[in-house]
PDB file of C-alpha atoms in Angstrom:
ATOM      1  CA  MET A   1       3.203-107.048  96.542  1.00 69.00           C
ATOM      2  CA  ASN A   2       6.682-106.013  96.016  1.00 83.00           C
ATOM      3  CA  VAL A   3       7.900-102.701  97.356  1.00 85.00           C
ATOM      4  CA  ASN A   4       9.534-102.014  94.106  1.00 87.00           C
ATOM      5  CA  ASP A   5       5.957-101.953  92.473  1.00 89.00           C
ATOM      6  CA  TYR A   6       4.814 -99.412  94.853  1.00 91.00           C
ATOM      7  CA  LEU A   7       7.740 -97.316  94.350  1.00 91.00           C
ATOM      8  CA  ILE A   8       7.203 -97.310  90.490  1.00 91.00           C
ATOM      9  CA  VAL A   9       3.800 -96.409  90.908  1.00 92.00           C
ATOM     10  CA  ALA A  10       4.824 -93.405  93.301  1.00 93.00           C
ATOM     11  CA  THR A  11       7.525 -92.212  90.744  1.00 93.00           C
ATOM     12  CA  ILE A  12       4.881 -92.296  87.900  1.00 93.00           C
ATOM     13  CA  ILE A  13       2.598 -90.082  89.736  1.00 94.00           C
ATOM     14  CA  PHE A  14       5.464 -87.866  91.010  1.00 94.00           C
ATOM     15  CA  CYS A  15       6.850 -87.262  87.318  1.00 93.00           C
ATOM     16  CA  ILE A  16       3.220 -86.654  85.981  1.00 94.00           C
ATOM     17  CA  GLY A  17       3.044 -83.877  88.919  1.00 93.00           C
ATOM     18  CA  ALA A  18       6.158 -82.592  87.976  1.00 93.00           C
ATOM     19  CA  LEU A  19       5.172 -82.254  84.467  1.00 93.00           C
ATOM     20  CA  GLY A  20       1.947 -80.594  85.528  1.00 91.00           C
ATOM     21  CA  VAL A  21       4.014 -77.830  87.063  1.00 91.00           C
ATOM     22  CA  LEU A  22       6.083 -77.495  84.085  1.00 90.00           C
ATOM     23  CA  ILE A  23       3.394 -77.358  81.177  1.00 89.00           C
ATOM     24  CA  ARG A  24       0.431 -75.657  82.837  1.00 86.00           C
ATOM     25  CA  LYS A  25      -0.012 -71.866  83.250  1.00 84.00           C
ATOM     26  CA  ASN A  26      -2.963 -71.870  85.457  1.00 84.00           C
ATOM     27  CA  LEU A  27      -2.043 -71.372  89.283  1.00 86.00           C
ATOM     28  CA  ILE A  28      -4.604 -73.714  90.620  1.00 87.00           C
ATOM     29  CA  THR A  29      -3.750 -76.599  88.304  1.00 89.00           C
ATOM     30  CA  ILE A  30       0.134 -75.933  89.150  1.00 90.00           C
ATOM     31  CA  PHE A  31      -1.072 -76.356  92.936  1.00 90.00           C
ATOM     32  CA  LEU A  32      -3.094 -79.472  92.444  1.00 91.00           C
ATOM     33  CA  SER A  33       0.222 -80.746  90.569  1.00 93.00           C
ATOM     34  CA  LEU A  34       2.207 -80.106  93.571  1.00 92.00           C
ATOM     35  CA  GLU A  35      -0.311 -81.857  95.713  1.00 91.00           C
ATOM     36  CA  LEU A  36       0.194 -84.749  93.547  1.00 93.00           C
ATOM     37  CA  MET A  37       3.872 -84.800  93.883  1.00 93.00           C
ATOM     38  CA  PHE A  38       3.385 -84.656  97.833  1.00 93.00           C
ATOM     39  CA  ASN A  39       1.217 -87.757  97.577  1.00 93.00           C
ATOM     40  CA  ALA A  40       3.861 -89.720  95.485  1.00 94.00           C
ATOM     41  CA  ALA A  41       6.368 -88.986  98.322  1.00 94.00           C
ATOM     42  CA  ASN A  42       3.912 -89.892 100.870  1.00 93.00           C
ATOM     43  CA  LEU A  43       3.247 -93.376  98.967  1.00 93.00           C
ATOM     44  CA  GLY A  44       7.043 -93.734  98.930  1.00 93.00           C
ATOM     45  CA  PHE A  45       7.334 -93.186 102.675  1.00 93.00           C
ATOM     46  CA  VAL A  46       4.570 -95.643 103.655  1.00 92.00           C
ATOM     47  CA  ALA A  47       5.938 -98.354 101.003  1.00 92.00           C
ATOM     48  CA  VAL A  48       9.367 -98.332 102.353  1.00 91.00           C
ATOM     49  CA  SER A  49       8.220 -97.846 105.980  1.00 90.00           C
ATOM     50  CA  GLU A  50       6.111-101.046 105.713  1.00 89.00           C
ATOM     51  CA  TYR A  51       8.947-103.327 104.041  1.00 89.00           C
ATOM     52  CA  LEU A  52      11.583-102.041 106.617  1.00 89.00           C
ATOM     53  CA  ASN A  53       9.089-102.864 109.379  1.00 87.00           C
ATOM     54  CA  LEU A  54       9.270 -99.341 110.660  1.00 87.00           C
ATOM     55  CA  ILE A  55       6.670 -96.778 111.902  1.00 88.00           C
ATOM     56  CA  SER A  56       8.963 -93.713 111.300  1.00 88.00           C
ATOM     57  CA  GLY A  57       7.986 -93.293 107.496  1.00 88.00           C
ATOM     58  CA  ASP A  58       4.198 -93.383 108.959  1.00 90.00           C
ATOM     59  CA  ILE A  59       4.861 -90.470 111.417  1.00 92.00           C
ATOM     60  CA  PHE A  60       6.640 -88.526 108.607  1.00 92.00           C
ATOM     61  CA  VAL A  61       3.487 -88.890 106.415  1.00 92.00           C
ATOM     62  CA  ILE A  62       1.325 -87.303 108.830  1.00 92.00           C
ATOM     63  CA  PHE A  63       4.046 -84.136 109.262  1.00 93.00           C
ATOM     64  CA  ILE A  64       3.775 -83.996 105.279  1.00 92.00           C
ATOM     65  CA  MET A  65       0.157 -83.853 105.706  1.00 91.00           C
ATOM     66  CA  VAL A  66       0.506 -80.822 107.820  1.00 91.00           C
ATOM     67  CA  VAL A  67       3.014 -79.148 105.677  1.00 92.00           C
ATOM     68  CA  ALA A  68       0.625 -79.610 102.546  1.00 90.00           C
ATOM     69  CA  ALA A  69      -2.129 -77.949 104.673  1.00 90.00           C
ATOM     70  CA  ALA A  70      -0.323 -75.174 105.590  1.00 91.00           C
ATOM     71  CA  GLU A  71       1.146 -74.806 101.971  1.00 90.00           C
ATOM     72  CA  ALA A  72      -2.638 -75.018 100.761  1.00 89.00           C
ATOM     73  CA  ALA A  73      -3.852 -72.182 103.198  1.00 89.00           C
ATOM     74  CA  ILE A  74      -0.701 -69.853 102.001  1.00 90.00           C
ATOM     75  CA  LEU A  75      -0.902 -70.602  98.349  1.00 88.00           C
ATOM     76  CA  LEU A  76      -4.684 -70.049  97.993  1.00 86.00           C
ATOM     77  CA  GLY A  77      -4.245 -66.671  99.910  1.00 87.00           C
ATOM     78  CA  ILE A  78      -1.571 -65.867  97.327  1.00 87.00           C
ATOM     79  CA  ALA A  79      -4.092 -66.943  94.463  1.00 86.00           C
ATOM     80  CA  ILE A  80      -6.646 -64.701  95.926  1.00 86.00           C
ATOM     81  CA  ALA A  81      -4.251 -61.705  96.453  1.00 87.00           C
ATOM     82  CA  PHE A  82      -2.775 -62.103  92.644  1.00 86.00           C
ATOM     83  CA  TYR A  83      -6.352 -62.487  91.373  1.00 86.00           C
ATOM     84  CA  ARG A  84      -7.220 -59.027  93.130  1.00 85.00           C
ATOM     85  CA  GLU A  85      -4.312 -57.412  91.680  1.00 83.00           C
ATOM     86  CA  LYS A  86      -4.348 -58.709  88.017  1.00 81.00           C
ATOM     87  CA  GLY A  87      -7.700 -60.223  87.357  1.00 80.00           C
ATOM     88  CA  THR A  88      -6.418 -63.484  86.193  1.00 79.00           C
ATOM     89  CA  ILE A  89      -4.591 -66.334  87.655  1.00 81.00           C
ATOM     90  CA  ASN A  90      -2.276 -66.853  84.518  1.00 82.00           C
ATOM     91  CA  ILE A  91       1.452 -67.242  86.053  1.00 82.00           C
ATOM     92  CA  ASP A  92       2.583 -65.433  82.732  1.00 80.00           C
ATOM     93  CA  ASP A  93       1.179 -62.254  84.172  1.00 79.00           C
ATOM     94  CA  ALA A  94       3.479 -62.492  87.204  1.00 80.00           C
ATOM     95  CA  ASN A  95       6.109 -60.579  85.692  1.00 81.00           C
ATOM     96  CA  GLU A  96       6.887 -57.499  87.870  1.00 80.00           C
ATOM     97  CA  LEU A  97      10.418 -58.918  88.420  1.00 79.00           C
ATOM     98  CA  LYS A  98      11.453 -59.020  84.731  1.00 72.00           C
ATOM     99  CA  PHE A  99      13.800 -56.435  83.609  1.00 65.00           C
TER     100      PHE A  99
ATOM    101  CA  MET B   1      -4.452-108.193  96.749  1.00 77.00           C
ATOM    102  CA  GLU B   2      -2.715-107.998  93.298  1.00 85.00           C
ATOM    103  CA  ALA B   3      -5.779-107.543  91.605  1.00 90.00           C
ATOM    104  CA  LEU B   4      -6.790-104.566  93.801  1.00 91.00           C
ATOM    105  CA  PHE B   5      -3.103-103.260  93.453  1.00 91.00           C
ATOM    106  CA  TYR B   6      -3.485-103.053  89.818  1.00 93.00           C
ATOM    107  CA  ILE B   7      -6.887-101.201  89.946  1.00 93.00           C
ATOM    108  CA  PHE B   8      -5.620 -98.786  92.160  1.00 92.00           C
ATOM    109  CA  SER B   9      -2.693 -98.189  90.409  1.00 93.00           C
ATOM    110  CA  VAL B  10      -4.696 -97.667  87.181  1.00 94.00           C
ATOM    111  CA  ILE B  11      -7.127 -95.328  88.857  1.00 94.00           C
ATOM    112  CA  ALA B  12      -4.043 -93.394  90.490  1.00 93.00           C
ATOM    113  CA  ILE B  13      -2.183 -92.975  87.146  1.00 94.00           C
ATOM    114  CA  VAL B  14      -5.088 -92.161  84.963  1.00 95.00           C
ATOM    115  CA  SER B  15      -6.727 -89.409  87.444  1.00 94.00           C
ATOM    116  CA  ALA B  16      -3.316 -88.263  87.848  1.00 93.00           C
ATOM    117  CA  LEU B  17      -2.711 -87.648  84.278  1.00 93.00           C
ATOM    118  CA  MET B  18      -6.532 -86.196  84.090  1.00 92.00           C
ATOM    119  CA  VAL B  19      -5.577 -83.467  86.493  1.00 91.00           C
ATOM    120  CA  ILE B  20      -2.954 -82.060  84.326  1.00 90.00           C
ATOM    121  CA  LEU B  21      -4.535 -82.578  81.029  1.00 89.00           C
ATOM    122  CA  VAL B  22      -8.400 -81.109  81.587  1.00 88.00           C
ATOM    123  CA  LYS B  23      -8.586 -77.579  80.821  1.00 84.00           C
ATOM    124  CA  ASN B  24     -11.400 -76.785  83.569  1.00 85.00           C
ATOM    125  CA  PRO B  25      -9.548 -76.295  86.815  1.00 85.00           C
ATOM    126  CA  LEU B  26     -12.769 -77.507  88.735  1.00 87.00           C
ATOM    127  CA  THR B  27     -12.567 -80.606  86.784  1.00 89.00           C
ATOM    128  CA  SER B  28      -9.156 -81.136  87.694  1.00 89.00           C
ATOM    129  CA  ALA B  29      -9.848 -80.882  91.624  1.00 90.00           C
ATOM    130  CA  LEU B  30     -12.329 -83.420  90.948  1.00 91.00           C
ATOM    131  CA  TYR B  31      -9.994 -85.990  89.465  1.00 93.00           C
ATOM    132  CA  ILE B  32      -7.344 -85.105  92.326  1.00 92.00           C
ATOM    133  CA  ILE B  33     -10.293 -86.285  94.819  1.00 93.00           C
ATOM    134  CA  LEU B  34     -10.483 -89.288  92.915  1.00 93.00           C
ATOM    135  CA  CYS B  35      -6.381 -89.929  92.891  1.00 93.00           C
ATOM    136  CA  PHE B  36      -6.446 -89.347  96.871  1.00 93.00           C
ATOM    137  CA  PHE B  37      -9.094 -92.001  97.223  1.00 93.00           C
ATOM    138  CA  ALA B  38      -7.043 -94.543  95.202  1.00 93.00           C
ATOM    139  CA  LEU B  39      -3.888 -93.769  97.340  1.00 93.00           C
ATOM    140  CA  ALA B  40      -5.801 -94.279 100.230  1.00 93.00           C
ATOM    141  CA  GLY B  41      -6.446 -97.563  98.915  1.00 93.00           C
ATOM    142  CA  PHE B  42      -2.716 -98.213  98.631  1.00 92.00           C
ATOM    143  CA  TYR B  43      -2.640 -97.331 102.415  1.00 92.00           C
ATOM    144  CA  ILE B  44      -5.009-100.030 103.254  1.00 92.00           C
ATOM    145  CA  LEU B  45      -3.157-102.497 101.151  1.00 91.00           C
ATOM    146  CA  LEU B  46      -0.113-101.587 103.142  1.00 90.00           C
ATOM    147  CA  ASN B  47      -1.419-102.349 106.561  1.00 88.00           C
ATOM    148  CA  MET B  48      -1.834 -98.370 107.312  1.00 88.00           C
ATOM    149  CA  GLN B  49      -5.473 -98.160 108.031  1.00 90.00           C
ATOM    150  CA  PHE B  50      -5.138 -94.774 110.234  1.00 91.00           C
ATOM    151  CA  LEU B  51      -3.262 -92.820 107.500  1.00 91.00           C
ATOM    152  CA  ALA B  52      -5.976 -94.130 104.810  1.00 92.00           C
ATOM    153  CA  ALA B  53      -8.525 -92.461 106.962  1.00 92.00           C
ATOM    154  CA  MET B  54      -6.434 -89.315 107.379  1.00 90.00           C
ATOM    155  CA  GLN B  55      -5.798 -89.161 103.910  1.00 90.00           C
ATOM    156  CA  ILE B  56      -9.656 -89.412 103.048  1.00 92.00           C
ATOM    157  CA  MET B  57     -10.349 -86.613 105.778  1.00 91.00           C
ATOM    158  CA  VAL B  58      -7.550 -84.234 105.181  1.00 88.00           C
ATOM    159  CA  TYR B  59      -6.573 -84.152 101.720  1.00 87.00           C
ATOM    160  CA  ALA B  60     -10.004 -85.231 100.141  1.00 87.00           C
ATOM    161  CA  GLY B  61     -12.032 -83.440 102.679  1.00 87.00           C
ATOM    162  CA  ALA B  62     -10.233 -80.414 103.778  1.00 87.00           C
ATOM    163  CA  ILE B  63      -7.777 -79.426 100.679  1.00 87.00           C
ATOM    164  CA  ALA B  64     -10.021 -80.466  97.939  1.00 86.00           C
ATOM    165  CA  VAL B  65     -12.637 -78.354  99.618  1.00 87.00           C
ATOM    166  CA  ILE B  66     -10.572 -75.258  99.878  1.00 87.00           C
ATOM    167  CA  ILE B  67      -9.498 -75.419  96.484  1.00 87.00           C
ATOM    168  CA  VAL B  68     -13.017 -75.706  95.051  1.00 87.00           C
ATOM    169  CA  LEU B  69     -14.034 -72.863  97.364  1.00 87.00           C
ATOM    170  CA  VAL B  70     -11.200 -70.540  95.909  1.00 86.00           C
ATOM    171  CA  ILE B  71     -12.042 -71.597  92.401  1.00 84.00           C
ATOM    172  CA  MET B  72     -15.911 -70.864  93.021  1.00 85.00           C
ATOM    173  CA  LEU B  73     -14.782 -67.063  94.906  1.00 83.00           C
ATOM    174  CA  LEU B  74     -12.444 -66.334  91.751  1.00 81.00           C
ATOM    175  CA  ASN B  75     -14.806 -67.594  89.042  1.00 74.00           C
ATOM    176  CA  LEU B  76     -11.965 -69.364  87.333  1.00 66.00           C
ATOM    177  CA  ALA B  77     -13.891 -72.038  85.246  1.00 59.00           C
ATOM    178  CA  LYS B  78     -13.441 -69.914  81.880  1.00 61.00           C
ATOM    179  CA  ILE B  79      -9.606 -69.185  81.921  1.00 62.00           C
ATOM    180  CA  LYS B  80      -7.838 -68.861  78.576  1.00 58.00           C
ATOM    181  CA  GLY B  81      -4.592 -70.402  77.240  1.00 55.00           C
ATOM    182  CA  ALA B  82      -3.923 -72.956  79.988  1.00 58.00           C
ATOM    183  CA  ILE B  83      -1.105 -74.558  78.428  1.00 67.00           C
ATOM    184  CA  LYS B  84       2.323 -73.389  77.480  1.00 69.00           C
ATOM    185  CA  ASP B  85       3.824 -73.315  74.112  1.00 78.00           C
ATOM    186  CA  PHE B  86       4.695 -76.287  71.978  1.00 82.00           C
ATOM    187  CA  HIS B  87       8.607 -75.960  72.258  1.00 86.00           C
ATOM    188  CA  GLN B  88       7.958 -75.874  76.083  1.00 86.00           C
ATOM    189  CA  ILE B  89       6.021 -78.846  76.293  1.00 87.00           C
ATOM    190  CA  VAL B  90       8.353 -81.091  74.077  1.00 89.00           C
ATOM    191  CA  ILE B  91      11.281 -80.076  76.289  1.00 90.00           C
ATOM    192  CA  SER B  92       9.373 -80.668  79.664  1.00 89.00           C
ATOM    193  CA  ILE B  93       8.159 -84.123  78.404  1.00 90.00           C
ATOM    194  CA  ILE B  94      11.716 -85.303  77.475  1.00 92.00           C
ATOM    195  CA  ALA B  95      13.069 -84.022  80.773  1.00 92.00           C
ATOM    196  CA  ILE B  96      10.570 -85.628  83.139  1.00 91.00           C
ATOM    197  CA  GLY B  97      10.461 -88.700  80.886  1.00 92.00           C
ATOM    198  CA  LEU B  98      14.181 -89.212  81.401  1.00 93.00           C
ATOM    199  CA  LEU B  99      13.776 -88.359  85.343  1.00 91.00           C
ATOM    200  CA  ALA B 100      11.206 -91.446  85.394  1.00 90.00           C
ATOM    201  CA  LEU B 101      13.347 -93.525  83.477  1.00 91.00           C
ATOM    202  CA  GLU B 102      16.404 -92.888  85.759  1.00 91.00           C
ATOM    203  CA  VAL B 103      14.793 -93.490  88.935  1.00 89.00           C
ATOM    204  CA  ILE B 104      13.044 -96.722  87.698  1.00 87.00           C
ATOM    205  CA  LEU B 105      16.391 -98.030  86.407  1.00 89.00           C
ATOM    206  CA  TYR B 106      17.914 -97.174  89.926  1.00 89.00           C
ATOM    207  CA  LEU B 107      14.981 -98.980  91.509  1.00 85.00           C
ATOM    208  CA  ASN B 108      15.459-102.199  89.259  1.00 84.00           C
ATOM    209  CA  ALA B 109      19.330-102.145  90.061  1.00 84.00           C
ATOM    210  CA  ALA B 110      18.950-101.562  93.876  1.00 78.00           C
ATOM    211  CA  GLY B 111      19.918-104.359  95.994  1.00 74.00           C
ATOM    212  CA  GLU B 112      17.826-106.315  98.521  1.00 76.00           C
ATOM    213  CA  LYS B 113      17.755-104.614 102.043  1.00 77.00           C
ATOM    214  CA  LYS B 114      17.155-106.460 105.375  1.00 79.00           C
ATOM    215  CA  PRO B 115      14.108-105.285 107.287  1.00 79.00           C
ATOM    216  CA  THR B 116      15.547-103.415 110.493  1.00 80.00           C
ATOM    217  CA  GLY B 117      12.582-102.685 112.420  1.00 77.00           C
ATOM    218  CA  ILE B 118      10.427-104.737 114.964  1.00 80.00           C
ATOM    219  CA  TYR B 119       6.966-103.615 113.977  1.00 80.00           C
ATOM    220  CA  THR B 120       5.796-106.052 111.336  1.00 80.00           C
ATOM    221  CA  ASN B 121       2.390-106.501 110.484  1.00 79.00           C
ATOM    222  CA  ALA B 122       1.560-108.951 113.010  1.00 80.00           C
ATOM    223  CA  VAL B 123       2.864-106.583 115.831  1.00 81.00           C
ATOM    224  CA  ILE B 124       0.982-103.465 114.556  1.00 80.00           C
ATOM    225  CA  ASN B 125      -2.237-105.246 114.376  1.00 81.00           C
ATOM    226  CA  LYS B 126      -1.769-106.742 117.712  1.00 84.00           C
ATOM    227  CA  ILE B 127      -1.208-103.261 119.527  1.00 84.00           C
ATOM    228  CA  GLY B 128      -3.546-101.479 116.926  1.00 83.00           C
ATOM    229  CA  ASN B 129      -2.943 -99.088 114.010  1.00 86.00           C
ATOM    230  CA  THR B 130      -4.098 -95.805 115.702  1.00 88.00           C
ATOM    231  CA  GLN B 131      -2.605 -96.446 119.157  1.00 90.00           C
ATOM    232  CA  ILE B 132       1.067 -96.968 117.847  1.00 89.00           C
ATOM    233  CA  ILE B 133       1.195 -94.043 115.843  1.00 89.00           C
ATOM    234  CA  GLY B 134      -0.213 -92.073 118.652  1.00 89.00           C
ATOM    235  CA  GLU B 135       2.604 -93.495 120.958  1.00 89.00           C
ATOM    236  CA  PHE B 136       5.059 -92.652 118.347  1.00 88.00           C
ATOM    237  CA  LEU B 137       3.578 -89.021 117.980  1.00 89.00           C
ATOM    238  CA  PHE B 138       3.544 -88.272 121.795  1.00 91.00           C
ATOM    239  CA  THR B 139       7.066 -89.654 122.632  1.00 91.00           C
ATOM    240  CA  LYS B 140       9.759 -90.010 120.204  1.00 89.00           C
ATOM    241  CA  TYR B 141       8.488 -87.126 117.824  1.00 91.00           C
ATOM    242  CA  VAL B 142       6.946 -84.882 120.213  1.00 92.00           C
ATOM    243  CA  PHE B 143       8.953 -82.173 119.372  1.00 93.00           C
ATOM    244  CA  PRO B 144       8.344 -82.050 115.456  1.00 92.00           C
ATOM    245  CA  PHE B 145       4.708 -82.401 116.615  1.00 92.00           C
ATOM    246  CA  GLU B 146       4.843 -79.182 118.426  1.00 93.00           C
ATOM    247  CA  VAL B 147       6.634 -77.236 115.768  1.00 93.00           C
ATOM    248  CA  ALA B 148       3.841 -78.453 113.256  1.00 92.00           C
ATOM    249  CA  SER B 149       1.326 -77.014 115.470  1.00 92.00           C
ATOM    250  CA  ILE B 150       3.486 -73.691 115.421  1.00 94.00           C
ATOM    251  CA  LEU B 151       3.627 -74.166 111.522  1.00 93.00           C
ATOM    252  CA  LEU B 152       0.264 -74.429 111.274  1.00 92.00           C
ATOM    253  CA  LEU B 153      -0.642 -71.140 113.344  1.00 94.00           C
ATOM    254  CA  VAL B 154       1.839 -69.322 111.180  1.00 93.00           C
ATOM    255  CA  ALA B 155       0.049 -70.523 107.786  1.00 92.00           C
ATOM    256  CA  VAL B 156      -3.021 -69.288 109.315  1.00 91.00           C
ATOM    257  CA  ILE B 157      -1.711 -65.971 110.021  1.00 92.00           C
ATOM    258  CA  GLY B 158      -0.150 -65.715 106.558  1.00 90.00           C
ATOM    259  CA  ALA B 159      -3.099 -66.743 104.783  1.00 88.00           C
ATOM    260  CA  TYR B 160      -5.210 -64.197 106.635  1.00 88.00           C
ATOM    261  CA  ILE B 161      -2.401 -61.573 105.823  1.00 89.00           C
ATOM    262  CA  PHE B 162      -2.223 -62.368 102.099  1.00 83.00           C
ATOM    263  CA  ALA B 163      -5.919 -62.571 101.517  1.00 80.00           C
ATOM    264  CA  LYS B 164      -6.955 -59.429 103.332  1.00 81.00           C
ATOM    265  CA  LYS B 165      -7.536 -56.183 101.289  1.00 68.00           C
TER     266      LYS B 165
END
């Protein structure tokens, strides 16, 4: 397969993830959409790295996985703290900074 | 190989759409596991078996299980009003559609680039997929590797501080 086909699939998945971040209110679903965007970026890295006969892209995917795992721990900690404060995880209730 | 590529593409895109369209967050979490498996299939097609195994173990194994655990802890299955109002959805869809269109147009217009590295599939298969990644991680990329371990430590401490009463 051509590298462009992989990149088009990665683009579509990235855009679906970005759309999910924009239209959903549920904090958990927004987090899942962020994971979709991470994975689309990973697919792009691996496809280009295979096309150019390099290894660097594959190494970067491993580091992105590390960042995604750290982000998962932090964001779910925030979700638990937010739920304890508000009793919901609807992000429209996060309005303390509104004036 | 072509048939496998199209099968994985359809599974990945449809399950990604279902992640953002279904109401129940638990169903979203199950669909995203399906999407992770389809992406692991792409990595195998791209001759990176080690990354496919990491994808399944780290994403589908660890991260998805943490998400499902939090959904269980917080009893989130019956949240109401999960989607924003109509106006905002229309603007978002137009903006994201334009983004997708621009990237795809750019991909079609971009010129050919010659492969620059020496690690063709034959070389990688001869040395071994895992061994070559390990060699790179512990020689050229050893400093980012150590920084990544400190990042994980910070994340553990941060998650503890956020979640504790």
